[in-house]
Coordinates of N, CA and C in Angstrom, one line a residue:
Chain E
D1 N -5.0 14.4 -2.3 CA -3.6 14.3 -3.0 C -3.5 14.9 -4.3
A2 N -2.5 15.6 -4.7 CA -2.1 16.1 -5.9 C -1.8 15.0 -7.0
K3 N -2.2 15.6 -8.2 CA -2.1 14.7 -9.0 C -0.4 15.1 -9.8
T4 N 0.3 14.2 -10.3 CA 1.5 14.5 -11.2 C 1.8 14.0 -12.7
T5 N 2.2 14.8 -13.2 CA 2.6 14.6 -14.7 C 3.9 14.2 -15.2
Q6 N 4.2 13.3 -15.9 CA 5.6 12.8 -15.7 C 5.6 11.8 -17.3
P7 N 7.2 12.6 -18.1 CA 7.0 11.6 -19.5 C 7.0 10.5 -19.3
T8 N 6.2 9.7 -20.4 CA 6.3 8.3 -20.4 C 7.3 7.8 -20.2
S9 N 8.7 8.2 -20.9 CA 9.6 7.3 -20.9 C 11.1 8.6 -21.2
M10 N 12.3 8.2 -21.0 CA 13.3 9.0 -21.2 C 14.6 7.6 -21.4
D11 N 15.5 8.3 -22.1 CA 16.6 7.6 -22.3 C 18.1 8.6 -21.9
C12 N 18.8 7.8 -21.0 CA 20.5 8.1 -20.9 C 21.5 7.5 -20.9
A13 N 22.5 8.2 -21.3 CA 23.8 7.6 -21.5 C 24.1 7.2 -20.3
E14 N 25.0 5.7 -20.1 CA 25.8 5.2 -18.7 C 26.8 6.5 -18.6
G15 N 26.8 6.7 -17.3 CA 27.9 7.7 -17.0 C 27.6 9.2 -16.8
R16 N 26.3 9.4 -17.6 CA 25.8 10.8 -17.7 C 24.7 11.2 -16.5
A17 N 24.2 12.6 -16.2 CA 23.2 12.8 -15.3 C 22.0 12.3 -15.8
A18 N 21.0 11.8 -15.2 CA 19.7 11.4 -15.5 C 18.9 12.5 -14.7
N19 N 18.1 13.2 -15.3 CA 17.2 14.2 -15.0 C 15.8 13.9 -15.3
L20 N 15.0 13.5 -14.2 CA 13.6 13.5 -14.4 C 13.0 14.3 -14.1
P21 N 12.1 14.5 -15.0 CA 11.1 15.9 -14.3 C 9.6 15.3 -13.9
C22 N 9.3 16.6 -13.2 CA 7.7 16.0 -12.6 C 7.1 16.9 -12.6
N23 N 5.8 17.1 -13.2 CA 4.8 18.4 -12.8 C 3.7 18.2 -12.0
H24 N 3.5 19.1 -10.8 CA 2.5 18.7 -9.8 C 1.9 20.1 -9.6
S25 N 1.5 20.7 -10.5 CA 0.8 22.0 -10.3 C -0.4 22.2 -9.3
T26 N -0.7 21.3 -8.7 CA -2.0 21.4 -8.1 C -1.6 20.8 -6.5
I27 N -0.2 20.9 -6.3 CA 0.3 20.7 -5.2 C -0.2 21.8 -3.4
S28 N -0.3 21.2 -2.6 CA -0.9 22.0 -1.5 C 0.5 22.2 -0.7
G29 N 0.1 23.2 0.2 CA 1.5 23.7 1.0 C 1.8 22.7 1.9
N30 N 1.1 21.6 2.2 CA 1.4 20.5 3.1 C 1.8 19.0 2.4
E31 N 2.0 19.1 1.4 CA 2.1 17.7 0.6 C 3.6 17.8 0.2
Y32 N 4.2 16.8 0.4 CA 5.6 16.3 -0.1 C 5.4 15.9 -1.5
V33 N 6.8 15.7 -2.1 CA 6.9 15.0 -3.1 C 8.0 13.9 -2.8
Y34 N 7.3 12.7 -3.1 CA 8.4 11.7 -3.2 C 8.7 10.8 -4.4
W35 N 9.8 10.4 -4.3 CA 10.3 9.2 -5.6 C 10.6 8.1 -5.4
Y36 N 9.9 7.1 -6.0 CA 10.2 5.7 -5.5 C 10.6 5.3 -7.2
R37 N 11.6 3.9 -7.3 CA 11.3 3.4 -8.8 C 11.2 1.9 -8.4
Q38 N 11.2 1.3 -9.7 CA 10.8 -0.4 -9.8 C 11.5 -0.5 -10.9
I39 N 12.5 -1.7 -10.3 CA 13.4 -2.3 -11.1 C 12.6 -3.7 -11.6
H40 N 12.7 -4.0 -12.8 CA 11.8 -5.1 -13.4 C 12.1 -6.3 -12.6
S41 N 10.4 -6.7 -11.9 CA 10.6 -7.9 -11.3 C 10.4 -7.6 -9.8
Q42 N 10.8 -6.6 -9.7 CA 11.0 -5.9 -7.8 C 9.8 -5.3 -7.4
G43 N 9.6 -5.0 -6.2 CA 8.8 -4.2 -5.8 C 9.1 -2.9 -5.6
P44 N 8.5 -1.5 -5.3 CA 9.0 -0.2 -5.6 C 10.1 0.0 -4.3
Q45 N 11.0 0.9 -4.9 CA 11.8 1.0 -3.7 C 12.0 2.6 -3.3
Y46 N 12.2 3.1 -2.4 CA 12.4 4.5 -1.9 C 13.2 5.0 -2.3
I47 N 13.1 6.2 -2.9 CA 14.5 6.9 -3.5 C 14.9 8.6 -2.3
I48 N 13.8 9.2 -2.3 CA 14.0 10.4 -1.7 C 12.6 11.1 -1.3
H49 N 12.7 12.0 -0.9 CA 11.4 12.8 -0.7 C 11.9 14.3 -0.4
G50 N 10.9 15.2 -0.5 CA 11.4 16.6 -0.2 C 10.0 17.5 -0.1
L51 N 10.2 18.6 0.8 CA 8.9 19.6 0.7 C 9.1 21.0 0.2
K52 N 10.3 21.5 0.5 CA 10.3 23.0 -0.3 C 11.9 22.8 -0.7
N53 N 12.6 22.4 0.4 CA 14.2 22.7 0.2 C 14.7 21.6 -1.1
N54 N 15.8 21.8 -1.4 CA 16.6 20.7 -2.1 C 16.7 19.7 -1.2
E55 N 16.9 18.4 -1.9 CA 17.5 17.3 -0.7 C 18.3 16.3 -1.7
T56 N 19.7 16.0 -0.7 CA 20.4 15.2 -1.6 C 20.5 13.7 -0.7
N57 N 20.6 12.9 -1.1 CA 21.3 11.8 -0.7 C 22.1 10.6 -1.1
E58 N 22.2 9.4 -0.7 CA 23.4 8.7 -1.6 C 22.8 8.2 -2.9
M59 N 21.7 7.9 -2.9 CA 21.2 7.7 -4.5 C 20.6 8.8 -5.5
A60 N 20.5 9.8 -4.8 CA 19.8 11.1 -6.0 C 19.7 12.3 -5.3
S61 N 19.6 13.3 -6.0 CA 19.2 14.8 -5.6 C 17.6 15.1 -6.1
L62 N 17.3 15.8 -5.2 CA 15.8 16.2 -5.5 C 15.7 17.7 -5.3
I63 N 15.3 18.3 -7.1 CA 15.3 19.9 -6.9 C 13.5 20.1 -7.0
I64 N 13.5 21.3 -6.2 CA 11.8 21.6 -6.1 C 11.7 23.0 -6.6
T65 N 11.0 23.3 -7.6 CA 11.4 24.6 -7.6 C 10.8 25.4 -6.5
E66 N 10.7 27.0 -6.9 CA 10.4 27.7 -5.7 C 8.9 28.0 -5.8
D67 N 8.1 27.8 -6.5 CA 6.7 27.4 -6.7 C 6.1 26.3 -6.2
R68 N 7.0 25.4 -6.4 CA 6.5 23.8 -5.9 C 5.9 23.1 -6.8
K69 N 5.5 23.8 -8.2 CA 4.7 23.2 -9.2 C 5.6 22.1 -9.9
S70 N 6.7 22.0 -9.7 CA 7.6 20.9 -10.2 C 8.6 20.7 -9.6
S71 N 9.5 19.2 -9.7 CA 10.7 19.1 -9.4 C 11.2 18.2 -10.3
T72 N 12.8 17.8 -10.1 CA 13.5 17.2 -10.8 C 14.1 16.3 -10.0
L73 N 14.0 15.1 -10.1 CA 15.0 13.9 -9.8 C 16.5 13.9 -10.6
I74 N 17.2 13.8 -10.0 CA 18.8 13.6 -10.7 C 19.5 12.9 -9.9
L75 N 20.0 11.5 -11.1 CA 20.7 10.6 -10.4 C 22.2 11.2 -11.4
P76 N 23.0 11.3 -10.6 CA 24.2 12.3 -11.0 C 25.1 11.4 -12.0
H77 N 25.3 10.4 -11.7 CA 25.9 8.9 -12.6 C 25.3 8.0 -12.8
A78 N 24.4 7.9 -14.2 CA 23.5 6.9 -13.9 C 24.6 5.5 -14.7
T79 N 24.1 4.7 -14.0 CA 24.3 3.5 -14.3 C 23.1 2.3 -14.9
L80 N 23.9 1.3 -15.6 CA 22.9 0.3 -16.3 C 21.6 -0.3 -15.0
R81 N 22.5 -0.2 -13.6 CA 21.4 -0.9 -13.1 C 20.2 0.2 -12.5
D82 N 20.2 1.3 -13.0 CA 19.3 2.6 -12.9 C 18.5 2.1 -13.6
T83 N 18.2 1.4 -14.8 CA 16.9 1.3 -15.4 C 15.9 1.0 -15.1
A84 N 14.9 1.6 -14.8 CA 13.8 1.2 -13.9 C 12.6 2.3 -14.3
V85 N 11.2 1.8 -13.5 CA 10.1 2.9 -14.0 C 10.5 3.9 -12.6
Y86 N 10.2 4.9 -12.7 CA 10.3 6.0 -11.8 C 9.0 6.9 -11.4
Y87 N 8.8 6.7 -10.5 CA 7.2 7.3 -9.8 C 7.7 8.4 -9.0
C88 N 7.1 9.6 -9.8 CA 6.8 11.1 -8.6 C 5.3 10.6 -8.0
I89 N 5.3 10.9 -6.7 CA 4.2 10.9 -5.8 C 4.3 12.1 -5.1
V90 N 2.9 12.5 -4.8 CA 2.9 13.7 -4.0 C 2.0 13.4 -2.9
I91 N 2.0 13.7 -1.9 CA 1.2 13.2 -0.8 C 1.3 13.9 0.3
R92 N 0.4 14.0 1.2 CA 0.6 14.8 2.8 C 0.5 13.7 3.6
K93 N 1.5 14.0 4.5 CA 1.7 13.0 5.5 C 0.8 13.2 6.6
Q94 N 0.4 11.5 7.0 CA -0.7 11.5 8.3 C -0.3 10.7 9.1
G95 N 1.1 10.5 9.4 CA 1.8 9.7 10.8 C 1.8 8.2 10.3
G96 N 2.1 7.9 9.1 CA 2.2 6.3 9.1 C 1.2 5.5 8.1
S97 N 0.2 6.2 8.0 CA -1.1 5.7 7.3 C -1.5 6.0 5.8
E98 N -0.3 6.9 5.1 CA -0.3 7.2 3.7 C -0.5 6.2 2.9
K99 N -1.6 6.5 2.2 CA -1.4 5.2 0.6 C -0.4 6.1 -0.3
L100 N 0.1 5.4 -1.1 CA 1.0 6.1 -1.9 C 0.0 5.5 -3.3
V101 N -0.3 6.7 -4.0 CA -0.8 6.6 -5.2 C 0.1 6.8 -6.4
F102 N 0.4 5.9 -7.2 CA 1.6 5.6 -8.0 C 1.7 6.3 -9.5
G103 N 0.5 6.2 -10.1 CA 0.3 6.3 -11.7 C 1.4 5.2 -12.5
K104 N 1.1 6.0 -13.6 CA 2.0 5.0 -14.4 C 3.5 5.0 -14.5
G105 N 4.2 6.3 -13.9 CA 5.5 6.5 -13.9 C 6.3 6.8 -15.3
M106 N 7.6 6.9 -15.2 CA 8.1 7.1 -16.3 C 9.1 5.9 -16.5
K107 N 9.5 5.7 -17.6 CA 10.9 4.5 -18.0 C 11.8 5.2 -18.3
L108 N 12.6 4.9 -17.2 CA 14.3 5.3 -17.8 C 15.0 4.4 -18.2
T109 N 15.7 4.5 -19.0 CA 16.6 3.2 -19.9 C 18.0 3.9 -19.9
V110 N 18.8 3.3 -19.2 CA 20.1 3.6 -19.2 C 20.6 2.8 -20.4
N111 N 21.7 4.0 -21.3 CA 22.1 2.7 -22.1 C 23.7 2.7 -22.3
P112 N 24.5 1.6 -22.5 CA 26.1 1.6 -22.4 C 26.6 2.5 -23.5
Chain J
G1 N 13.6 -10.8 9.4 CA 14.5 -10.8 8.5 C 15.1 -9.4 7.3
A2 N 15.7 -9.5 6.8 CA 16.3 -8.2 6.4 C 15.3 -7.1 5.7
G3 N 14.5 -8.2 5.0 CA 13.1 -7.3 3.8 C 12.0 -7.9 4.3
V4 N 11.5 -7.2 3.2 CA 9.6 -7.6 3.5 C 9.7 -9.0 2.6
S5 N 9.2 -10.2 3.0 CA 9.0 -11.4 2.3 C 7.8 -11.9 1.9
Q6 N 7.4 -12.0 0.5 CA 6.4 -12.5 0.2 C 6.5 -13.6 -0.4
S7 N 5.2 -14.7 -0.3 CA 5.6 -16.0 -0.5 C 3.9 -16.4 -1.0
P8 N 3.6 -17.3 -2.1 CA 4.9 -17.9 -3.4 C 5.3 -16.4 -3.8
R9 N 6.3 -16.7 -4.6 CA 6.7 -16.1 -6.0 C 6.0 -15.9 -6.8
Y10 N 5.2 -17.1 -7.2 CA 4.4 -16.8 -8.6 C 3.4 -17.9 -7.8
K11 N 1.8 -17.8 -8.3 CA 0.9 -18.7 -8.0 C 0.2 -18.7 -9.6
V12 N -0.3 -20.1 -9.6 CA -1.0 -20.2 -11.3 C -2.6 -20.8 -10.5
A13 N -3.5 -20.2 -10.9 CA -4.7 -20.5 -10.2 C -5.7 -20.4 -10.9
K14 N -6.7 -21.8 -11.1 CA -7.3 -22.1 -11.8 C -8.9 -21.1 -11.7
R15 N -9.7 -20.7 -12.6 CA -10.6 -19.8 -12.5 C -11.7 -20.5 -11.4
G16 N -11.9 -19.5 -10.6 CA -13.1 -20.3 -9.6 C -12.1 -20.7 -8.3
Q17 N -10.6 -21.0 -8.3 CA -10.2 -21.3 -7.1 C -9.9 -20.3 -6.0
D18 N -9.5 -20.7 -5.1 CA -9.1 -19.8 -3.5 C -7.5 -19.6 -3.8
V19 N -7.0 -18.4 -3.3 CA -5.8 -18.3 -3.3 C -5.3 -17.5 -2.2
A20 N -4.1 -17.8 -1.3 CA -3.9 -17.0 -0.3 C -2.3 -16.6 -0.4
L21 N -2.2 -15.6 -0.2 CA -0.6 -14.5 -0.5 C -0.3 -14.1 1.1
R22 N 0.8 -14.8 1.1 CA 1.8 -14.4 2.3 C 2.6 -13.1 2.5
C23 N 2.8 -12.4 3.4 CA 3.9 -11.5 3.7 C 4.2 -11.4 5.0
D24 N 5.7 -11.3 4.9 CA 6.2 -11.3 6.4 C 6.9 -10.1 6.3
P25 N 6.4 -9.3 6.9 CA 7.0 -7.8 6.7 C 8.0 -8.0 8.0
I26 N 8.9 -6.6 8.0 CA 10.2 -6.6 8.7 C 9.8 -6.5 10.1
S27 N 10.4 -7.1 11.0 CA 10.3 -7.4 12.3 C 9.7 -6.1 13.1
G28 N 8.8 -6.0 13.7 CA 8.6 -4.6 14.5 C 8.0 -3.4 13.7
H29 N 7.9 -3.6 12.4 CA 7.1 -2.7 11.5 C 5.7 -2.8 12.1
V30 N 5.2 -1.5 12.2 CA 3.8 -1.6 12.6 C 2.8 -1.4 11.3
S31 N 3.1 -0.5 10.4 CA 2.4 -0.5 9.2 C 2.5 -1.6 8.1
L32 N 1.2 -1.8 7.9 CA 1.6 -3.1 6.8 C 0.5 -2.6 5.4
F33 N 0.9 -2.6 4.4 CA 0.3 -2.3 3.3 C 0.1 -3.6 1.9
W34 N -1.4 -3.3 1.4 CA -1.1 -4.5 0.1 C -1.4 -3.6 -0.9
Y35 N -0.8 -3.8 -1.8 CA -0.9 -3.2 -3.1 C -1.7 -4.2 -4.6
Q36 N -1.9 -4.0 -5.5 CA -1.9 -4.7 -6.8 C -1.7 -4.4 -8.1
Q37 N -0.5 -4.6 -8.9 CA -0.1 -3.9 -9.8 C -0.7 -5.0 -11.1
A38 N -1.3 -4.4 -11.6 CA -1.6 -4.9 -13.1 C -0.5 -4.4 -14.5
L39 N -0.4 -5.4 -15.1 CA 0.6 -5.5 -16.2 C 0.8 -4.1 -16.4
G40 N 1.9 -3.4 -17.0 CA 1.8 -2.0 -17.4 C 1.3 -1.1 -16.8
Q41 N 0.9 -1.1 -15.4 CA 0.6 -0.1 -14.6 C 1.1 0.0 -13.4
G42 N 0.9 1.2 -13.0 CA 1.9 1.2 -11.5 C 1.1 0.6 -10.5
P43 N 1.7 0.0 -9.1 CA 0.7 -0.5 -8.3 C -0.6 0.3 -7.1
E44 N -1.3 -0.3 -7.1 CA -2.5 0.2 -6.7 C -3.1 -0.2 -5.2
F45 N -3.4 0.6 -4.1 CA -4.0 0.5 -2.9 C -4.9 -0.7 -2.8
L46 N -4.6 -1.4 -1.9 CA -5.8 -2.5 -1.3 C -6.0 -2.3 -0.3
T47 N -5.2 -2.4 1.3 CA -5.8 -2.4 2.1 C -4.5 -2.0 3.3
Y48 N -4.8 -1.2 4.4 CA -3.5 -1.0 5.1 C -3.9 -1.4 6.7
F49 N -2.9 -1.9 7.4 CA -3.1 -2.4 8.6 C -2.3 -1.8 9.5
Q50 N -2.1 -1.4 10.8 CA -1.7 -0.6 11.7 C -1.6 -1.7 13.0
N51 N -0.8 -2.7 12.9 CA -0.6 -3.6 14.0 C -1.3 -5.0 13.3
E52 N -2.4 -5.3 14.2 CA -3.6 -6.1 14.1 C -5.0 -5.8 13.3
A53 N -4.9 -4.3 13.3 CA -6.1 -3.2 12.7 C -6.0 -3.3 11.9
Q54 N -7.1 -3.5 11.0 CA -7.0 -3.2 9.5 C -7.9 -1.8 9.4
L55 N -7.1 -0.8 9.4 CA -7.6 0.4 9.3 C -8.4 1.0 7.7
D56 N -7.9 0.3 7.1 CA -8.1 0.8 5.6 C -8.3 0.0 4.8
K57 N -9.7 -0.4 4.3 CA -9.5 -1.1 3.5 C -10.4 -1.1 1.8
S58 N -10.4 0.2 1.7 CA -11.1 1.0 0.8 C -10.7 0.2 -0.5
G59 N -9.6 -0.1 -0.9 CA -9.0 -0.1 -2.1 C -9.4 -1.7 -2.5
L60 N -9.7 -2.6 -1.8 CA -10.3 -4.1 -2.0 C -11.2 -4.0 -3.3
P61 N -11.1 -4.6 -4.3 CA -12.1 -4.2 -5.7 C -13.4 -5.2 -5.1
S62 N -13.7 -6.2 -4.4 CA -14.7 -6.8 -4.3 C -14.7 -7.7 -3.1
D63 N -15.8 -8.3 -2.4 CA -15.8 -8.9 -1.3 C -15.4 -10.4 -1.3
R64 N -14.4 -10.7 -2.7 CA -13.8 -11.8 -2.8 C -12.6 -11.6 -2.2
F65 N -12.0 -10.5 -2.0 CA -11.1 -9.9 -1.4 C -10.8 -10.1 0.5
F66 N -9.8 -10.4 0.7 CA -9.9 -10.6 2.3 C -8.8 -10.6 2.7
A67 N -8.2 -9.7 3.8 CA -6.9 -9.7 4.3 C -6.7 -9.6 5.7
E68 N -6.1 -10.2 6.2 CA -5.9 -10.4 7.7 C -4.4 -10.4 8.3
R69 N -4.3 -10.0 9.7 CA -3.0 -10.0 10.4 C -3.2 -10.1 11.6
P70 N -3.6 -11.3 11.8 CA -4.2 -11.4 13.2 C -3.1 -11.4 14.5
E71 N -1.9 -11.5 14.3 CA -1.0 -11.2 15.3 C 0.0 -10.0 15.2
G72 N -0.3 -9.1 14.3 CA 0.2 -7.7 13.9 C 1.5 -8.1 13.4
S73 N 1.7 -9.3 12.9 CA 3.2 -9.4 12.2 C 2.7 -9.9 10.9
V74 N 2.6 -11.3 10.4 CA 2.3 -12.0 9.0 C 0.9 -11.4 8.9
S75 N 0.9 -11.2 7.6 CA -0.6 -11.0 6.8 C -0.8 -11.7 5.6
T76 N -2.3 -12.3 5.6 CA -2.5 -13.1 4.5 C -3.7 -12.2 3.8
L77 N -3.2 -12.3 2.4 CA -4.4 -12.0 1.6 C -5.0 -13.1 0.7
K78 N -6.4 -13.2 0.9 CA -6.9 -14.1 -0.1 C -7.9 -13.8 -0.6
I79 N -8.2 -14.3 -1.7 CA -8.9 -14.2 -2.8 C -9.8 -15.4 -3.1
Q80 N -11.2 -15.1 -3.0 CA -11.7 -16.4 -3.1 C -12.5 -16.2 -4.5
R81 N -13.0 -17.5 -5.1 CA -13.4 -17.5 -6.6 C -12.5 -16.8 -7.2
T82 N -11.4 -17.1 -7.5 CA -10.6 -16.2 -8.3 C -11.0 -15.8 -10.0
Q83 N -10.8 -14.7 -10.4 CA -11.4 -14.7 -11.8 C -10.3 -14.2 -12.4
Q84 N -10.0 -14.1 -13.9 CA -9.3 -13.9 -14.8 C -8.6 -12.3 -14.5
E85 N -9.6 -11.3 -14.1 CA -9.1 -9.9 -14.0 C -8.5 -9.7 -12.6
D86 N -8.3 -11.1 -11.8 CA -7.5 -10.9 -10.4 C -5.9 -11.3 -11.0
S87 N -5.8 -11.4 -12.4 CA -4.0 -11.9 -12.6 C -3.7 -10.7 -12.3
A88 N -2.5 -10.5 -11.6 CA -1.6 -9.0 -11.0 C -0.8 -9.7 -10.4
V89 N 0.5 -8.3 -10.1 CA 1.4 -8.6 -9.2 C 0.9 -8.3 -7.6
Y90 N 0.6 -8.6 -6.6 CA 0.5 -8.4 -5.3 C 1.4 -8.4 -4.3
L91 N 1.5 -6.6 -4.1 CA 2.7 -6.5 -3.5 C 2.3 -6.0 -1.9
C92 N 3.5 -6.3 -1.0 CA 3.3 -6.0 0.3 C 4.2 -4.8 0.8
A93 N 4.2 -4.0 1.5 CA 4.9 -2.9 2.1 C 5.0 -2.8 3.6
S94 N 6.0 -2.6 4.2 CA 5.8 -2.5 5.8 C 6.9 -1.2 5.9
S95 N 6.1 -0.8 7.2 CA 7.5 0.7 7.6 C 6.7 0.6 9.3
P96 N 7.9 1.4 10.1 CA 7.4 1.9 11.2 C 6.2 2.7 11.4
L97 N 5.7 3.0 12.4 CA 4.3 4.1 12.3 C 4.7 5.0 11.6
Q98 N 5.7 5.9 11.7 CA 6.0 7.0 11.2 C 7.2 6.9 10.1
G99 N 7.1 5.7 9.4 CA 7.9 5.4 8.5 C 7.8 6.4 7.1
L100 N 7.0 7.0 7.0 CA 6.8 7.8 5.6 C 7.2 8.8 5.8
L101 N 7.7 9.6 7.1 CA 7.9 10.7 7.6 C 9.4 10.7 7.2
N102 N 10.1 9.9 7.1 CA 11.6 9.8 7.2 C 12.1 8.9 5.9
Y103 N 11.5 7.8 5.6 CA 12.4 7.2 4.6 C 11.3 6.2 3.9
G104 N 9.9 6.1 3.8 CA 9.6 5.8 2.8 C 8.9 4.2 3.5
Y105 N 8.4 3.4 2.6 CA 7.9 2.2 2.9 C 8.7 1.0 2.3
T106 N 9.0 -0.1 2.9 CA 9.9 -0.9 2.1 C 8.9 -1.8 1.3
F107 N 9.1 -2.4 0.3 CA 8.3 -3.0 -0.3 C 8.7 -4.5 -0.5
G108 N 7.9 -5.7 -0.6 CA 8.7 -7.3 -1.2 C 8.4 -7.0 -2.4
S109 N 9.1 -8.4 -3.0 CA 9.1 -8.4 -4.5 C 8.1 -9.0 -5.2
G110 N 6.9 -8.7 -4.3 CA 5.6 -9.5 -5.0 C 5.4 -10.7 -5.1
T111 N 4.3 -11.1 -5.3 CA 3.5 -12.4 -5.8 C 2.9 -12.4 -7.1
R112 N 3.4 -12.8 -8.2 CA 2.5 -13.0 -9.5 C 1.5 -14.2 -9.4
L113 N 0.4 -13.5 -9.5 CA -1.0 -14.5 -9.5 C -1.3 -14.2 -10.9
T114 N -1.5 -15.7 -11.6 CA -2.0 -15.5 -12.8 C -3.1 -16.7 -12.7
V115 N -4.5 -16.3 -13.4 CA -5.9 -17.0 -13.4 C -6.1 -17.5 -14.9
V116 N -5.9 -18.7 -14.6 CA -6.3 -19.3 -16.2 C -7.4 -20.1 -16.2

């Protein structure tokens, strides 16, 4: 599975949009981009995933570049509860047995 | 239950002691994963079950680590003769068989193991 590169950390003001970048320049055509986050003392939480098209759900939006070499997770109105470590993962679907490879992720701190 | 439940939440073990960590997945979830998370690192894959079958144990760090899921629901991760390097948070995740296709895996809050 392709490796990903994320900044180590990022700060964001409460109420503003948080744009979290991820580079995955070696991604293959059949690999998906997944985002998880981990709030302190909790297990990782699924946020969103995509293949080529931009995606939006109740939590966030995912923007994938046309060449698929990078993506951005957007939290439209960040709250203090969004402070967490965010993981960008690239993975090929295998029908339910996929091993998530997390990396170190990026620490997002939302400030009041 | 509503989510993945892990017990105990915290465990302190003396070096050399055996420990057993329990995972109650969401009812009906076919897939079950164990991950190990060292301090300051992302979770790392240990092993995967599909129902009662352990299909992948490539991430288990040594033969002191053993996992089972005898009836295809509750799973136990056992660590024999614990060492200090085993200190970590052990996370369990479950999903329907096609879970990753649609909405990813559901993780428990983990068991924090400290070996002293």
